[in-house]
Coordinates of C-alpha atoms and ligand atoms in Angstrom, one line a residue:
Chain A
M24 CA 0.0 0.0 -0.1
P25 CA 1.6 3.3 -0.9
P26 CA 1.8 5.9 1.7
I27 CA -1.0 8.6 2.1
R28 CA 0.1 11.7 0.6
T29 CA -2.9 13.9 1.7
D30 CA -5.2 14.2 4.5
W31 CA -6.6 16.6 7.2
V32 CA -7.2 17.0 10.9
E33 CA -9.1 18.9 13.3
V34 CA -7.1 21.9 14.9
R35 CA -9.7 23.0 17.7
A36 CA -7.8 22.7 21.0
E37 CA -4.6 23.2 22.7
S38 CA -3.8 19.3 22.3
D39 CA -4.5 19.6 18.6
I40 CA -1.6 22.1 18.1
V41 CA 0.5 19.3 20.0
H42 CA -0.7 16.9 17.4
A43 CA -0.2 18.9 14.5
R44 CA 3.3 19.4 15.5
Q45 CA 3.8 15.8 15.9
L46 CA 2.3 15.0 12.4
V47 CA 4.6 17.7 10.7
R48 CA 7.4 16.3 12.5
R49 CA 6.6 12.8 11.3
L50 CA 5.9 13.6 8.0
S51 CA 9.0 15.7 7.2
S52 CA 11.2 13.2 8.8
E53 CA 9.6 10.4 6.9
M54 CA 10.5 12.5 3.8
G55 CA 14.0 13.0 4.7
F56 CA 14.1 16.5 5.2
R57 CA 17.1 17.8 7.1
L58 CA 16.9 18.3 10.9
V59 CA 16.9 22.4 10.6
D60 CA 14.4 22.2 8.0
Q61 CA 12.2 19.8 9.9
T62 CA 12.4 22.1 12.8
K63 CA 11.5 25.2 10.7
L64 CA 8.2 23.6 9.3
V65 CA 7.4 22.3 12.7
T66 CA 7.8 25.6 14.2
A67 CA 5.8 27.2 11.4
A68 CA 3.1 24.6 11.9
S69 CA 2.9 25.3 15.6
E70 CA 2.7 29.1 14.9
L71 CA -0.3 28.7 12.5
A72 CA -2.2 26.0 14.4
R73 CA -1.8 28.3 17.4
N74 CA -3.5 31.0 15.4
T75 CA -6.2 28.7 14.1
V76 CA -7.2 27.9 17.8
V77 CA -6.5 31.3 19.4
H78 CA -7.6 33.8 16.9
G79 CA -9.5 31.7 14.4
G80 CA -11.7 29.7 17.0
G81 CA -10.6 26.4 15.5
G82 CA -10.3 24.9 11.9
R83 CA -8.4 22.4 10.0
L84 CA -5.2 21.6 8.9
S85 CA -5.0 19.8 5.5
W86 CA -1.6 18.3 4.4
E87 CA 0.1 17.1 1.3
C88 CA 3.3 15.7 0.3
I89 CA 4.0 16.9 -3.0
A90 CA 6.4 16.1 -5.6
E91 CA 6.5 18.3 -8.9
E92 CA 9.4 19.3 -11.4
G93 CA 11.6 17.1 -9.8
R94 CA 11.5 18.3 -6.2
E95 CA 9.6 17.0 -3.3
G96 CA 7.9 19.1 -0.5
I97 CA 5.1 19.4 2.1
R98 CA 2.2 21.8 1.8
L99 CA 0.3 22.7 4.7
T100 CA -3.1 24.5 4.8
F101 CA -4.5 25.9 7.9
H102 CA -8.4 27.1 7.4
D103 CA -10.9 28.4 9.8
C104 CA -14.1 29.8 9.7
G105 CA -13.3 32.5 12.5
P106 CA -13.4 36.5 12.5
G107 CA -10.8 36.7 9.7
I108 CA -8.4 39.5 9.5
A109 CA -9.3 43.0 8.7
D110 CA -6.0 44.2 7.5
V111 CA -3.5 41.4 6.4
Q112 CA -0.5 43.6 5.7
L113 CA -0.6 44.9 9.2
A114 CA -1.0 41.3 10.8
L115 CA 2.1 40.5 8.6
K116 CA 4.1 43.0 10.4
D117 CA 6.7 42.0 13.0
G118 CA 5.4 42.6 16.2
W119 CA 1.7 43.4 15.5
S120 CA -0.8 41.3 17.7
T121 CA -4.3 42.1 18.5
G122 CA -3.9 39.6 21.3
K123 CA -1.3 39.0 24.2
G124 CA 1.3 37.4 21.7
L125 CA 4.5 38.5 20.4
G126 CA 3.2 39.4 17.1
M127 CA 5.9 37.4 15.5
G128 CA 3.9 34.2 14.4
L129 CA 2.5 35.2 10.7
S130 CA 5.7 37.2 9.8
G131 CA 8.2 34.7 11.3
T132 CA 6.4 31.5 9.8
K133 CA 6.7 33.4 6.3
R134 CA 10.5 33.7 6.6
L135 CA 10.5 29.9 7.8
V136 CA 9.0 28.4 4.5
N137 CA 9.6 28.8 1.1
E138 CA 6.1 29.5 -0.1
F139 CA 3.3 31.6 2.1
E140 CA 0.1 32.3 0.9
I141 CA -2.7 34.2 3.2
E142 CA -6.1 34.7 2.5
S143 CA -8.5 36.1 4.7
R144 CA -12.1 37.7 4.6
P145 CA -13.5 39.6 7.8
G146 CA -16.4 37.6 9.5
R147 CA -15.8 34.7 6.8
G148 CA -12.2 33.1 8.0
T149 CA -8.8 32.6 7.3
R150 CA -6.8 30.4 5.1
V151 CA -3.0 30.2 5.2
T152 CA -1.2 27.8 2.8
I153 CA 2.8 27.1 3.4
T154 CA 5.3 25.0 1.4
K155 CA 8.6 23.8 2.3
W156 CA 10.7 22.3 -0.4
K157 CA 13.3 19.5 0.5
Chain B
M25 CA -47.5 -6.7 35.8
L26 CA -46.8 -10.3 35.0
A27 CA -44.0 -9.7 32.9
Q28 CA -42.2 -7.5 35.7
S29 CA -43.1 -10.3 38.6
G30 CA -41.1 -12.8 36.2
L31 CA -38.2 -10.8 36.5
T32 CA -38.6 -9.9 40.3
D33 CA -39.2 -13.6 40.9
L34 CA -36.0 -14.3 39.2
L35 CA -34.1 -11.8 41.0
R36 CA -35.5 -12.8 44.4
N37 CA -35.9 -16.7 44.4
Q38 CA -33.2 -18.0 42.0
T39 CA -30.4 -15.7 42.7
K40 CA -28.0 -18.4 43.4
Q41 CA -28.8 -20.2 40.0
L42 CA -28.5 -17.0 38.1
H43 CA -25.2 -16.1 39.7
A44 CA -23.8 -19.2 38.6
Q45 CA -25.0 -18.7 35.2
W46 CA -23.9 -15.3 35.1
M47 CA -20.3 -16.3 36.2
A48 CA -20.0 -19.0 33.6
E49 CA -21.1 -16.2 31.0
L50 CA -18.3 -13.7 32.4
A51 CA -15.9 -16.4 32.5
A52 CA -16.4 -16.9 28.8
G53 CA -16.3 -13.4 28.0
L54 CA -13.4 -12.1 30.1
R55 CA -9.8 -13.8 29.8
A56 CA -8.9 -14.3 33.5
D57 CA -5.9 -12.3 34.3
S58 CA -4.0 -10.6 37.2
R59 CA -6.3 -7.5 37.6
I60 CA -9.2 -9.1 39.1
G61 CA -9.3 -12.5 40.7
A62 CA -12.0 -15.3 40.4
T63 CA -13.0 -15.0 44.0
E64 CA -13.3 -11.1 43.9
L65 CA -15.2 -11.4 40.6
S66 CA -17.4 -13.9 42.4
E67 CA -18.1 -11.8 45.3
Q68 CA -18.7 -8.8 43.1
T69 CA -21.3 -10.5 41.1
G70 CA -23.0 -12.0 44.2
E71 CA -23.3 -8.8 46.0
F72 CA -24.5 -6.9 42.8
L73 CA -27.4 -9.6 42.6
R74 CA -27.9 -9.5 46.3
I75 CA -28.3 -5.6 46.1
L76 CA -30.5 -5.9 42.8
S77 CA -32.7 -8.4 44.4
E78 CA -32.9 -6.2 47.4
A79 CA -34.2 -3.3 45.0
A80 CA -36.7 -5.7 43.3
R81 CA -38.3 -6.6 46.7
E82 CA -39.3 -3.1 47.2
G83 CA -42.0 -3.9 44.7
V84 CA -42.8 -2.8 41.1
W85 CA -40.4 -0.4 39.6
D86 CA -41.3 2.4 37.2
G87 CA -38.4 2.0 34.8
P88 CA -34.5 2.8 35.1
Q89 CA -35.0 6.1 37.1
S90 CA -36.9 4.4 40.0
P91 CA -35.4 5.5 43.4
Q92 CA -35.3 2.1 44.7
L93 CA -32.3 1.4 41.8
R94 CA -30.1 4.1 43.8
P95 CA -28.2 1.5 45.7
V96 CA -27.5 -0.5 42.8
L97 CA -26.4 2.5 40.9
S98 CA -24.0 3.6 43.6
F99 CA -22.6 -0.3 43.8
L100 CA -21.8 0.0 40.0
D101 CA -20.2 3.3 40.5
E102 CA -17.9 1.6 42.7
V103 CA -17.3 -1.3 40.4
S104 CA -16.6 0.9 37.3
R105 CA -14.4 3.3 39.5
S106 CA -12.2 0.4 40.7
R107 CA -12.2 -1.2 37.2
A108 CA -11.0 2.0 35.6
I109 CA -8.2 2.5 37.8
R110 CA -6.8 -1.1 37.5
G111 CA -6.9 -0.7 33.8
F112 CA -9.8 -2.3 32.4
T113 CA -11.1 -1.1 28.9
P114 CA -14.6 0.5 29.0
E115 CA -15.8 -2.7 26.9
E116 CA -14.5 -5.1 29.5
T117 CA -16.3 -2.7 32.3
A118 CA -19.5 -2.7 30.5
T119 CA -19.4 -6.4 29.9
F120 CA -19.7 -6.9 33.7
V121 CA -23.3 -5.8 33.4
F122 CA -24.4 -6.8 29.8
S123 CA -23.3 -10.2 30.4
L124 CA -26.2 -10.7 32.7
K125 CA -28.5 -10.5 29.8
R126 CA -28.1 -14.1 28.5
P127 CA -28.8 -15.9 31.6
V128 CA -31.9 -13.5 32.4
F129 CA -33.2 -14.0 29.0
D130 CA -32.8 -17.9 29.2
H131 CA -34.8 -17.8 32.4
L132 CA -37.6 -15.7 30.9
R133 CA -37.8 -17.8 28.0
R134 CA -38.0 -20.9 29.8
R135 CA -40.5 -19.3 32.4
F136 CA -43.2 -17.6 29.6
E137 CA -42.5 -20.4 26.9
A138 CA -46.5 -20.5 26.4
D139 CA -47.1 -17.0 26.6
P140 CA -45.2 -15.0 23.7
K141 CA -46.9 -11.8 24.8
T142 CA -45.8 -11.7 28.2
L143 CA -42.4 -13.1 27.2
A144 CA -42.1 -10.0 24.9
D145 CA -43.0 -7.9 27.6
A146 CA -40.7 -9.4 30.1
L147 CA -37.9 -9.3 27.7
W148 CA -38.4 -5.7 27.1
T149 CA -38.5 -4.9 30.9
A150 CA -35.2 -6.9 31.3
T151 CA -33.5 -5.1 28.5
E152 CA -34.4 -1.7 29.6
L153 CA -33.1 -2.4 33.1
I154 CA -29.9 -4.2 31.9
D155 CA -29.0 -1.4 29.2
S156 CA -29.6 1.5 31.6
L157 CA -27.4 -0.2 34.2
G158 CA -24.8 -0.7 31.6
I159 CA -25.1 2.9 30.2
H160 CA -24.6 3.9 33.8
T161 CA -21.5 1.7 34.4
F162 CA -20.0 3.1 31.2
K163 CA -20.5 7.0 32.4
A164 CA -19.1 6.0 35.9
Y165 CA -15.9 4.3 34.3
Q166 CA -15.7 7.7 31.8
R167 CA -15.9 10.0 34.9
T168 CA -13.3 8.1 36.7
R169 CA -10.8 8.0 33.7
E170 CA -11.2 11.8 33.1
E171 CA -10.4 12.1 37.1
V172 CA -7.4 10.0 36.6
I173 CA -6.0 11.8 33.6
N174 CA -6.7 15.1 35.1
R175 CA -4.7 14.2 38.2
Q176 CA -1.8 12.7 36.1
R177 CA -1.9 15.9 34.3
T178 CA -1.5 18.0 37.4
E179 CA 1.2 15.7 38.7
M180 CA 3.1 16.0 35.6
L181 CA 3.0 19.6 35.9
E182 CA 4.9 19.5 39.0
L183 CA 7.0 16.5 38.1
S184 CA 8.2 17.9 34.9
T185 CA 9.4 21.3 36.3
P186 CA 11.9 20.2 38.9
V187 CA 14.2 23.1 40.2
V188 CA 17.6 21.7 41.3
K189 CA 20.0 23.5 43.3
L190 CA 23.4 22.8 41.3
W191 CA 25.6 24.7 43.5
E192 CA 25.5 27.4 46.5
G193 CA 23.7 30.3 45.2
I194 CA 22.9 28.3 41.7
L195 CA 19.7 26.9 40.6
A196 CA 18.9 25.0 37.5
L197 CA 15.8 24.1 35.8
P198 CA 15.9 21.6 33.2
M199 CA 12.6 21.9 31.0
I200 CA 11.5 18.9 29.5
G201 CA 8.6 18.3 26.7
T202 CA 5.9 20.6 25.5
V203 CA 5.7 24.1 27.0
D204 CA 2.0 25.0 27.1
S205 CA 0.8 28.2 28.8
A206 CA -0.2 26.2 31.9
R207 CA 3.2 24.5 32.2
A208 CA 5.0 27.9 31.6
Q209 CA 3.2 29.3 34.4
T210 CA 4.0 26.5 36.9
V211 CA 7.9 26.6 35.9
M212 CA 8.1 30.3 36.4
E213 CA 6.3 30.4 39.8
S214 CA 8.3 27.4 41.3
L215 CA 11.3 28.9 40.0
L216 CA 11.0 32.3 41.5
E217 CA 10.0 30.8 44.5
R218 CA 12.9 28.6 44.8
I219 CA 15.1 31.6 44.1
I220 CA 13.7 33.3 47.2
E221 CA 14.0 29.9 49.3
T222 CA 17.5 29.4 48.5
G223 CA 18.8 32.8 48.3
S224 CA 20.1 31.9 44.9
T225 CA 21.7 34.7 42.6
I226 CA 21.8 32.7 39.5
A227 CA 19.1 30.6 37.7
I228 CA 19.9 28.4 34.6
I229 CA 17.0 27.5 32.6
D230 CA 17.9 24.3 30.4
I231 CA 15.9 23.7 27.0
T232 CA 17.8 20.7 25.7
G233 CA 14.4 18.7 26.2
V234 CA 12.1 21.1 24.6
P235 CA 11.4 20.1 21.2
T236 CA 9.9 23.2 19.6
V237 CA 10.7 26.8 20.5
D238 CA 7.8 28.8 19.0
T239 CA 6.8 32.4 19.7
L240 CA 4.9 31.1 22.6
V241 CA 7.6 29.4 24.3
A242 CA 10.0 32.2 23.5
Q243 CA 7.6 34.8 25.0
H244 CA 7.3 32.6 28.4
L245 CA 11.3 32.5 28.4
L246 CA 11.5 36.2 28.1
K247 CA 8.8 37.0 30.8
T248 CA 10.8 34.4 33.2
V249 CA 14.2 36.0 32.5
A250 CA 12.5 39.5 33.2
A251 CA 10.8 38.4 36.2
I252 CA 14.2 36.7 37.7
R253 CA 15.9 40.2 36.9
L254 CA 13.5 41.9 38.9
M255 CA 14.3 39.7 41.8
G256 CA 17.7 40.8 41.8
A257 CA 19.2 37.4 40.3
E258 CA 20.5 36.6 36.9
C259 CA 19.4 34.2 34.2
I260 CA 21.2 31.9 31.9
I261 CA 19.5 29.7 29.1
S262 CA 21.2 26.8 28.0
G263 CA 20.8 23.7 25.8
I264 CA 19.7 25.8 22.7
R265 CA 20.5 23.2 20.0
P266 CA 21.7 24.6 16.5
Q267 CA 18.5 23.8 14.6
I268 CA 16.7 25.5 17.0
A269 CA 19.0 28.7 17.2
Q270 CA 18.5 29.0 13.4
T271 CA 14.8 28.6 13.6
I272 CA 14.3 31.3 16.3
V273 CA 16.5 33.9 14.7
Q274 CA 14.4 33.3 11.2
L275 CA 11.3 33.7 13.3
G276 CA 12.7 37.1 14.4
I277 CA 13.1 36.6 18.0
T278 CA 16.0 38.3 19.7
L279 CA 17.2 36.9 22.7
E280 CA 19.5 40.1 22.9
G281 CA 20.7 40.6 26.4
V282 CA 19.8 37.1 27.5
T283 CA 22.8 35.1 28.6
T284 CA 23.0 31.9 26.7
R285 CA 25.2 28.6 26.6
A286 CA 25.2 25.7 24.3
T287 CA 25.3 23.3 27.4
L288 CA 24.2 22.9 30.9
A289 CA 27.7 22.4 31.7
D290 CA 29.0 25.5 30.0
A291 CA 26.1 27.4 31.8
L292 CA 27.5 26.1 35.3
A293 CA 30.9 27.0 34.5
L294 CA 29.9 30.6 33.8
A295 CA 27.4 30.8 36.7
L296 CA 30.5 29.7 39.1
R297 CA 32.8 32.2 37.5
R298 CA 30.3 35.1 38.0
S299 CA 29.6 34.1 41.4
G300 CA 33.2 34.0 42.3
Q301 CA 33.5 30.3 42.9
T302 CA 35.6 27.7 41.8
I303 CA 35.8 23.9 41.5
A304 CA 39.1 22.0 41.2
G305 CA 39.4 20.9 37.7
T306 CA 37.2 23.4 36.1
R307 CA 37.9 23.7 32.5
P308 CA 39.7 27.1 32.4
S309 CA 37.9 29.7 30.0
Ligands
ADP405 N1 -6.6 32.5 11.8 C1 -6.6 33.9 12.3 N2 -7.9 34.3 12.4 C2 -7.9 35.6 12.9 N3 -7.0 36.5 13.2 C3 -6.0 36.0 12.9 C4 -5.5 34.6 12.4 N4 -4.1 34.6 12.5 C5 -3.7 35.8 12.8 N5 -4.5 36.6 13.3 C6 -4.4 38.2 13.5 O1 -3.1 38.4 13.2 C7 -2.3 38.6 14.4 C8 -0.8 38.5 14.3 O2 -0.6 37.0 14.3 P1 0.7 36.5 14.8 O3 1.7 37.1 14.1 O4 0.6 35.1 14.6 O5 0.9 37.2 16.4 P2 0.2 36.7 17.8 O6 -0.5 35.5 17.5 O7 1.3 36.6 18.6 O8 -0.9 37.6 17.7 C9 -3.3 38.2 15.4 O9 -2.8 39.2 16.8 C10 -4.6 38.2 15.0 O10 -5.0 39.7 15.1
MG406 MG1 0.3 33.8 16.5

């Protein structure tokens, strides 16, 4: 049986953040990512999972192991139907937080991965997709 | 209520026979193991039937909510509780009650063989009773499991934040595992308390055992360092592995102004020097 290449999990509670990290750790290590890249992707996932729970009121993580143009990578999509972000540019600024956080989660995550996409509509929800190539 | 009296009669007058059949049923369903001995199980089932027949003696019961079933339910609470603690699965625990069905049904079938209508009623009454007792058992099991998990969680909180005195005036806190907010809070509090208790001037936080340092963990670390400084003591963070160092730099977190060392040993050497102490054989640096 070939390994499952894509699936999704719930991200609703603090314990789901731990599970999301463990999942990403397992996927990236199975795919043979370097330790430092594993750590970066796991940390990015931790940030986005926490945002999904804390700011987005809970949502989902869809994951995909991808291979295209001769390279392999992992794509993670965090999706929630929470309040959304009014000003995405502002949210991406270092140190900006509407909560009590450091406000480095989104901007830091963007630096930790190869591709970063964010889509948010106030009142509708937020979707953040990140990709890390091996 | 002929149907109900059939069940009552069984419980009251044929307890011994029922007990034997039930034990046979349980023995078939549950493999003998070290968690419960045959004698204990036999006593438990016997006691249960005694209490149940006692309840039946009180007369007609109006469904599973009847007040006369209360002693039965509290007995089941105890049984479920002890099984949850001994590591029985929920299925195994619920089997205790559900396995009573077959002997009861067999008996009722024999008794009302000639009267299908009454038989159907009797079976329904018995099913309703046993099912509700089974569900009660399951709920009680679940409650106990939750209590156990919560207690372990609290114990873990304390267990996993041991503040140790490394040297005169030097404390160390080796952090291990996931640093969620609750743990971070406990860590900070116990470290601050111990600083006062021991009159220490230097605290080393070792994060070798922390798998992920994200912005939340970093924030907790920075807060702890600030609080330690406010108390007039000094803080060293050790055990930042290379991959973690690269990651937090890219995240954009600056540990500027925080003293860091690669290993706990390096941190201790620095702490000794700062506090003007020496050990024979310490690496010169
Ligand atoms: N999933 C989300 N739903 C709603 N708002 C979000 C979401 N993710 C991020 N935000 C907003 O963007 C801000 C910046 O996020 P982040 O950089 O992770 O910092 P922090 O989580 O420390 O506040 C948050 O304070 C919040 O207002
Ligand atoms: Mg965040």
